Amino acid sequence: MTSGGFTVQEWDAARPWDVYLSSVEERRDLWESNWLGATLDDESAARLAALPEKRRVLVLTEDWCGDAAHSVPLLAKAFAATPLIDARYLLADDHPAALSRYLTHGGRAIPIAIVEDDRGGALGAWGPRPAPLQAMFRARRRELGVPTESQRTEFYAPILRWYADDGGRTILAEILMLLERGGAPR
């Protein structure tokens, strides 16, 4: 049974941010660095404080995912900035049915942040990457195909550069749109 965008069982199995972060094993330095370095600009903080009502957010994630390591700590910092958001973090590998409801172009990809209003109504989902980065990723996959292990560094270099250059601005803008109004491009 769903309570909107996710089941009660999925919500109950999810962890608060501090418990999730303490369980991270793969890429731990990156996760912690991104959490400590995540900041909110004044406008984003004001928009979070002015949300029309409470929100619940379930983030499907895994510690091995590079995109999650870049996005989820920033999302967690934003969600922690307001008492209007109750956020939890669910291991996608342990809950494939949850991820199957939020396929990205027909495939499984994380992170996915699923947002509900205070009545349990689904408002939408964000992820696995900000829209402009997702477009870049898809273009690289069309052009270069799925990277082999020896091609991974070259394939992902512009993606990592994008994250660094953007500084989280696009992630915050997209998640705020969803939190404020519901609905987000996927």
PDB file of C-alpha atoms in Angstrom:
ATOM      1  CA  MET A   1       0.000   0.000   0.000  1.00  0.00           C
ATOM      2  CA  THR A   2       1.380   3.386  -0.913  1.00  0.00           C
ATOM      3  CA  SER A   3       0.977   6.568   1.035  1.00  0.00           C
ATOM      4  CA  GLY A   4       1.555   8.601  -2.111  1.00  0.00           C
ATOM      5  CA  GLY A   5       4.901   8.259  -3.794  1.00  0.00           C
ATOM      6  CA  PHE A   6       6.264   5.493  -1.578  1.00  0.00           C
ATOM      7  CA  THR A   7       4.969   2.752   0.683  1.00  0.00           C
ATOM      8  CA  VAL A   8       4.684   2.936   4.433  1.00  0.00           C
ATOM      9  CA  GLN A   9       7.088  -0.010   4.616  1.00  0.00           C
ATOM     10  CA  GLU A  10       9.662   1.863   2.505  1.00  0.00           C
ATOM     11  CA  TRP A  11       9.344   4.951   4.706  1.00  0.00           C
ATOM     12  CA  ASP A  12       9.707   2.870   7.855  1.00  0.00           C
ATOM     13  CA  ALA A  13      12.795   1.091   6.459  1.00  0.00           C
ATOM     14  CA  ALA A  14      14.503   4.353   5.503  1.00  0.00           C
ATOM     15  CA  ARG A  15      17.084   6.023   7.722  1.00  0.00           C
ATOM     16  CA  PRO A  16      17.522   9.570   8.962  1.00  0.00           C
ATOM     17  CA  TRP A  17      20.465  11.386   7.366  1.00  0.00           C
ATOM     18  CA  ASP A  18      22.909  10.993  10.250  1.00  0.00           C
ATOM     19  CA  VAL A  19      22.294   7.231  10.419  1.00  0.00           C
ATOM     20  CA  TYR A  20      22.583   6.892   6.631  1.00  0.00           C
ATOM     21  CA  LEU A  21      25.807   8.931   6.464  1.00  0.00           C
ATOM     22  CA  SER A  22      27.380   6.936   9.295  1.00  0.00           C
ATOM     23  CA  SER A  23      26.655   3.721   7.344  1.00  0.00           C
ATOM     24  CA  VAL A  24      28.397   4.896   4.161  1.00  0.00           C
ATOM     25  CA  GLU A  25      31.374   2.713   3.328  1.00  0.00           C
ATOM     26  CA  GLU A  26      32.160   3.258  -0.358  1.00  0.00           C
ATOM     27  CA  ARG A  27      33.366   6.746  -1.295  1.00  0.00           C
ATOM     28  CA  ARG A  28      33.085   7.768   2.372  1.00  0.00           C
ATOM     29  CA  ASP A  29      35.580  10.644   2.025  1.00  0.00           C
ATOM     30  CA  LEU A  30      33.612  12.054  -0.912  1.00  0.00           C
ATOM     31  CA  TRP A  31      30.271  11.762   0.916  1.00  0.00           C
ATOM     32  CA  GLU A  32      31.611  13.433   4.054  1.00  0.00           C
ATOM     33  CA  SER A  33      33.430  16.143   2.112  1.00  0.00           C
ATOM     34  CA  ASN A  34      30.315  16.946   0.096  1.00  0.00           C
ATOM     35  CA  TRP A  35      28.172  17.011   3.259  1.00  0.00           C
ATOM     36  CA  LEU A  36      30.577  19.320   5.082  1.00  0.00           C
ATOM     37  CA  GLY A  37      30.994  21.554   2.018  1.00  0.00           C
ATOM     38  CA  ALA A  38      27.300  21.799   1.131  1.00  0.00           C
ATOM     39  CA  THR A  39      25.877  25.273   1.617  1.00  0.00           C
ATOM     40  CA  LEU A  40      22.595  26.988   0.937  1.00  0.00           C
ATOM     41  CA  ASP A  41      22.432  30.447  -0.537  1.00  0.00           C
ATOM     42  CA  ASP A  42      20.162  32.965   1.205  1.00  0.00           C
ATOM     43  CA  GLU A  43      17.450  32.759  -1.461  1.00  0.00           C
ATOM     44  CA  SER A  44      17.230  28.962  -1.263  1.00  0.00           C
ATOM     45  CA  ALA A  45      17.116  29.069   2.538  1.00  0.00           C
ATOM     46  CA  ALA A  46      14.297  31.649   2.396  1.00  0.00           C
ATOM     47  CA  ARG A  47      12.342  29.556  -0.106  1.00  0.00           C
ATOM     48  CA  LEU A  48      12.692  26.465   2.100  1.00  0.00           C
ATOM     49  CA  ALA A  49      11.442  28.435   5.109  1.00  0.00           C
ATOM     50  CA  ALA A  50       8.442  29.644   3.083  1.00  0.00           C
ATOM     51  CA  LEU A  51       7.208  26.234   1.915  1.00  0.00           C
ATOM     52  CA  PRO A  52       3.385  26.179   1.841  1.00  0.00           C
ATOM     53  CA  GLU A  53       3.143  23.117   4.109  1.00  0.00           C
ATOM     54  CA  LYS A  54       5.123  20.187   5.461  1.00  0.00           C
ATOM     55  CA  ARG A  55       6.774  17.747   3.056  1.00  0.00           C
ATOM     56  CA  ARG A  56       8.069  14.208   3.364  1.00  0.00           C
ATOM     57  CA  VAL A  57      10.971  13.217   1.141  1.00  0.00           C
ATOM     58  CA  LEU A  58      12.232   9.697   0.582  1.00  0.00           C
ATOM     59  CA  VAL A  59      15.628   9.597  -1.125  1.00  0.00           C
ATOM     60  CA  LEU A  60      16.575   6.373  -2.924  1.00  0.00           C
ATOM     61  CA  THR A  61      20.342   6.151  -2.809  1.00  0.00           C
ATOM     62  CA  GLU A  62      23.437   3.957  -2.439  1.00  0.00           C
ATOM     63  CA  ASP A  63      26.931   4.807  -1.246  1.00  0.00           C
ATOM     64  CA  TRP A  64      28.592   3.367  -4.385  1.00  0.00           C
ATOM     65  CA  CYS A  65      26.822   5.885  -6.666  1.00  0.00           C
ATOM     66  CA  GLY A  66      28.917   8.862  -7.736  1.00  0.00           C
ATOM     67  CA  ASP A  67      25.897  10.976  -8.630  1.00  0.00           C
ATOM     68  CA  ALA A  68      24.378  10.249  -5.212  1.00  0.00           C
ATOM     69  CA  ALA A  69      27.649  11.210  -3.510  1.00  0.00           C
ATOM     70  CA  HIS A  70      27.468  14.605  -5.243  1.00  0.00           C
ATOM     71  CA  SER A  71      23.721  15.291  -4.922  1.00  0.00           C
ATOM     72  CA  VAL A  72      22.429  13.616  -1.776  1.00  0.00           C
ATOM     73  CA  PRO A  73      24.612  15.480   0.769  1.00  0.00           C
ATOM     74  CA  LEU A  74      23.431  18.794  -0.700  1.00  0.00           C
ATOM     75  CA  LEU A  75      19.814  17.614  -0.651  1.00  0.00           C
ATOM     76  CA  ALA A  76      20.262  16.482   2.961  1.00  0.00           C
ATOM     77  CA  LYS A  77      21.677  19.884   3.914  1.00  0.00           C
ATOM     78  CA  ALA A  78      18.702  21.628   2.276  1.00  0.00           C
ATOM     79  CA  PHE A  79      16.163  19.308   3.906  1.00  0.00           C
ATOM     80  CA  ALA A  80      17.791  19.769   7.319  1.00  0.00           C
ATOM     81  CA  ALA A  81      17.501  23.550   6.968  1.00  0.00           C
ATOM     82  CA  THR A  82      13.765  23.574   7.648  1.00  0.00           C
ATOM     83  CA  PRO A  83      11.485  21.788  10.110  1.00  0.00           C
ATOM     84  CA  LEU A  84       8.911  21.647   7.286  1.00  0.00           C
ATOM     85  CA  ILE A  85      10.749  18.725   5.656  1.00  0.00           C
ATOM     86  CA  ASP A  86      10.985  15.226   7.056  1.00  0.00           C
ATOM     87  CA  ALA A  87      13.523  13.368   4.923  1.00  0.00           C
ATOM     88  CA  ARG A  88      14.733   9.778   5.022  1.00  0.00           C
ATOM     89  CA  TYR A  89      17.240   7.817   2.977  1.00  0.00           C
ATOM     90  CA  LEU A  90      16.493   4.347   1.610  1.00  0.00           C
ATOM     91  CA  LEU A  91      18.962   1.856   0.145  1.00  0.00           C
ATOM     92  CA  ALA A  92      17.750   1.382  -3.413  1.00  0.00           C
ATOM     93  CA  ASP A  93      19.498  -1.974  -3.825  1.00  0.00           C
ATOM     94  CA  ASP A  94      17.489  -3.362  -0.901  1.00  0.00           C
ATOM     95  CA  HIS A  95      14.203  -1.935  -2.235  1.00  0.00           C
ATOM     96  CA  PRO A  96      14.086  -2.525  -6.001  1.00  0.00           C
ATOM     97  CA  ALA A  97      10.295  -2.116  -6.133  1.00  0.00           C
ATOM     98  CA  ALA A  98      10.618   1.489  -4.959  1.00  0.00           C
ATOM     99  CA  LEU A  99      13.127   2.262  -7.695  1.00  0.00           C
ATOM    100  CA  SER A 100      11.056   0.416 -10.308  1.00  0.00           C
ATOM    101  CA  ARG A 101       8.297   2.991  -9.830  1.00  0.00           C
ATOM    102  CA  TYR A 102      10.695   5.805 -10.724  1.00  0.00           C
ATOM    103  CA  LEU A 103      12.562   4.641 -13.805  1.00  0.00           C
ATOM    104  CA  THR A 104      14.665   7.141 -15.702  1.00  0.00           C
ATOM    105  CA  HIS A 105      14.165   6.751 -19.453  1.00  0.00           C
ATOM    106  CA  GLY A 106      13.184   3.141 -18.788  1.00  0.00           C
ATOM    107  CA  GLY A 107      16.196   2.329 -16.602  1.00  0.00           C
ATOM    108  CA  ARG A 108      17.066   2.242 -12.936  1.00  0.00           C
ATOM    109  CA  ALA A 109      19.125   5.221 -11.837  1.00  0.00           C
ATOM    110  CA  ILE A 110      19.782   6.905  -8.515  1.00  0.00           C
ATOM    111  CA  PRO A 111      19.508   9.090  -6.570  1.00  0.00           C
ATOM    112  CA  ILE A 112      15.772   9.699  -6.695  1.00  0.00           C
ATOM    113  CA  ALA A 113      14.085  12.062  -4.230  1.00  0.00           C
ATOM    114  CA  ILE A 114      10.350  11.312  -3.930  1.00  0.00           C
ATOM    115  CA  VAL A 115       8.277  14.140  -2.446  1.00  0.00           C
ATOM    116  CA  GLU A 116       4.904  13.941  -0.723  1.00  0.00           C
ATOM    117  CA  ASP A 117       2.741  16.709   0.713  1.00  0.00           C
ATOM    118  CA  ASP A 118       1.632  16.672   4.341  1.00  0.00           C
ATOM    119  CA  ARG A 119      -1.427  14.557   3.468  1.00  0.00           C
ATOM    120  CA  GLY A 120       0.657  11.816   1.820  1.00  0.00           C
ATOM    121  CA  GLY A 121      -0.122  12.916  -1.723  1.00  0.00           C
ATOM    122  CA  ALA A 122       2.662  12.379  -4.217  1.00  0.00           C
ATOM    123  CA  LEU A 123       4.055  15.655  -5.566  1.00  0.00           C
ATOM    124  CA  GLY A 124       6.672  14.115  -7.830  1.00  0.00           C
ATOM    125  CA  ALA A 125      10.250  12.982  -7.919  1.00  0.00           C
ATOM    126  CA  TRP A 126      13.648  14.477  -8.675  1.00  0.00           C
ATOM    127  CA  GLY A 127      16.688  12.696 -10.030  1.00  0.00           C
ATOM    128  CA  PRO A 128      18.951  11.056 -10.837  1.00  0.00           C
ATOM    129  CA  ARG A 129      20.778  14.173 -11.982  1.00  0.00           C
ATOM    130  CA  PRO A 130      19.914  17.815 -12.588  1.00  0.00           C
ATOM    131  CA  ALA A 131      18.172  18.161 -15.971  1.00  0.00           C
ATOM    132  CA  PRO A 132      21.089  19.821 -17.854  1.00  0.00           C
ATOM    133  CA  LEU A 133      23.526  17.229 -16.538  1.00  0.00           C
ATOM    134  CA  GLN A 134      21.150  14.401 -17.414  1.00  0.00           C
ATOM    135  CA  ALA A 135      21.002  15.757 -20.975  1.00  0.00           C
ATOM    136  CA  MET A 136      24.818  15.820 -21.111  1.00  0.00           C
ATOM    137  CA  PHE A 137      25.015  12.288 -19.718  1.00  0.00           C
ATOM    138  CA  ARG A 138      22.525  10.953 -22.270  1.00  0.00           C
ATOM    139  CA  ALA A 139      24.361  12.691 -25.122  1.00  0.00           C
ATOM    140  CA  ARG A 140      27.669  11.140 -24.000  1.00  0.00           C
ATOM    141  CA  ARG A 141      26.039   7.699 -23.808  1.00  0.00           C
ATOM    142  CA  ARG A 142      24.636   8.100 -27.339  1.00  0.00           C
ATOM    143  CA  GLU A 143      27.994   9.264 -28.645  1.00  0.00           C
ATOM    144  CA  LEU A 144      30.343   6.979 -26.709  1.00  0.00           C
ATOM    145  CA  GLY A 145      28.151   4.108 -25.507  1.00  0.00           C
ATOM    146  CA  VAL A 146      28.414   2.538 -22.077  1.00  0.00           C
ATOM    147  CA  PRO A 147      31.951   3.129 -20.839  1.00  0.00           C
ATOM    148  CA  THR A 148      34.180   0.171 -20.120  1.00  0.00           C
ATOM    149  CA  GLU A 149      36.140   0.129 -16.876  1.00  0.00           C
ATOM    150  CA  SER A 150      39.176   1.613 -18.668  1.00  0.00           C
ATOM    151  CA  GLN A 151      37.014   4.416 -20.174  1.00  0.00           C
ATOM    152  CA  ARG A 152      35.183   5.416 -16.985  1.00  0.00           C
ATOM    153  CA  THR A 153      37.547   8.215 -15.937  1.00  0.00           C
ATOM    154  CA  GLU A 154      37.438   9.853 -19.368  1.00  0.00           C
ATOM    155  CA  PHE A 155      33.674   9.364 -19.704  1.00  0.00           C
ATOM    156  CA  TYR A 156      32.829  10.881 -16.313  1.00  0.00           C
ATOM    157  CA  ALA A 157      35.393  13.731 -16.297  1.00  0.00           C
ATOM    158  CA  PRO A 158      33.036  16.321 -17.854  1.00  0.00           C
ATOM    159  CA  ILE A 159      30.230  15.197 -15.536  1.00  0.00           C
ATOM    160  CA  LEU A 160      32.397  15.711 -12.459  1.00  0.00           C
ATOM    161  CA  ARG A 161      33.508  19.065 -13.857  1.00  0.00           C
ATOM    162  CA  TRP A 162      29.839  20.026 -14.289  1.00  0.00           C
ATOM    163  CA  TYR A 163      29.094  19.231 -10.642  1.00  0.00           C
ATOM    164  CA  ALA A 164      32.068  21.321  -9.523  1.00  0.00           C
ATOM    165  CA  ASP A 165      31.261  24.280 -11.784  1.00  0.00           C
ATOM    166  CA  ASP A 166      27.556  24.302 -10.869  1.00  0.00           C
ATOM    167  CA  GLY A 167      28.186  24.154  -7.126  1.00  0.00           C
ATOM    168  CA  GLY A 168      24.747  22.661  -6.456  1.00  0.00           C
ATOM    169  CA  ARG A 169      22.774  25.647  -7.788  1.00  0.00           C
ATOM    170  CA  THR A 170      20.797  23.597 -10.306  1.00  0.00           C
ATOM    171  CA  ILE A 171      20.064  20.780  -7.859  1.00  0.00           C
ATOM    172  CA  LEU A 172      18.682  23.293  -5.356  1.00  0.00           C
ATOM    173  CA  ALA A 173      16.609  25.110  -7.993  1.00  0.00           C
ATOM    174  CA  GLU A 174      15.052  21.868  -9.232  1.00  0.00           C
ATOM    175  CA  ILE A 175      14.283  20.393  -5.804  1.00  0.00           C
ATOM    176  CA  LEU A 176      12.850  23.715  -4.629  1.00  0.00           C
ATOM    177  CA  MET A 177      10.520  23.792  -7.627  1.00  0.00           C
ATOM    178  CA  LEU A 178       9.237  20.357  -6.657  1.00  0.00           C
ATOM    179  CA  LEU A 179       8.950  21.169  -2.947  1.00  0.00           C
ATOM    180  CA  GLU A 180       7.107  24.429  -3.602  1.00  0.00           C
ATOM    181  CA  ARG A 181       4.668  23.392  -6.294  1.00  0.00           C
ATOM    182  CA  GLY A 182       4.966  19.692  -6.981  1.00  0.00           C
ATOM    183  CA  GLY A 183       5.927  18.167 -10.296  1.00  0.00           C
ATOM    184  CA  ALA A 184       9.382  18.190 -11.777  1.00  0.00           C
ATOM    185  CA  PRO A 185      10.847  17.322 -15.155  1.00  0.00           C
ATOM    186  CA  ARG A 186      12.139  13.755 -15.301  1.00  0.00           C
TER     187      ARG A 186
END
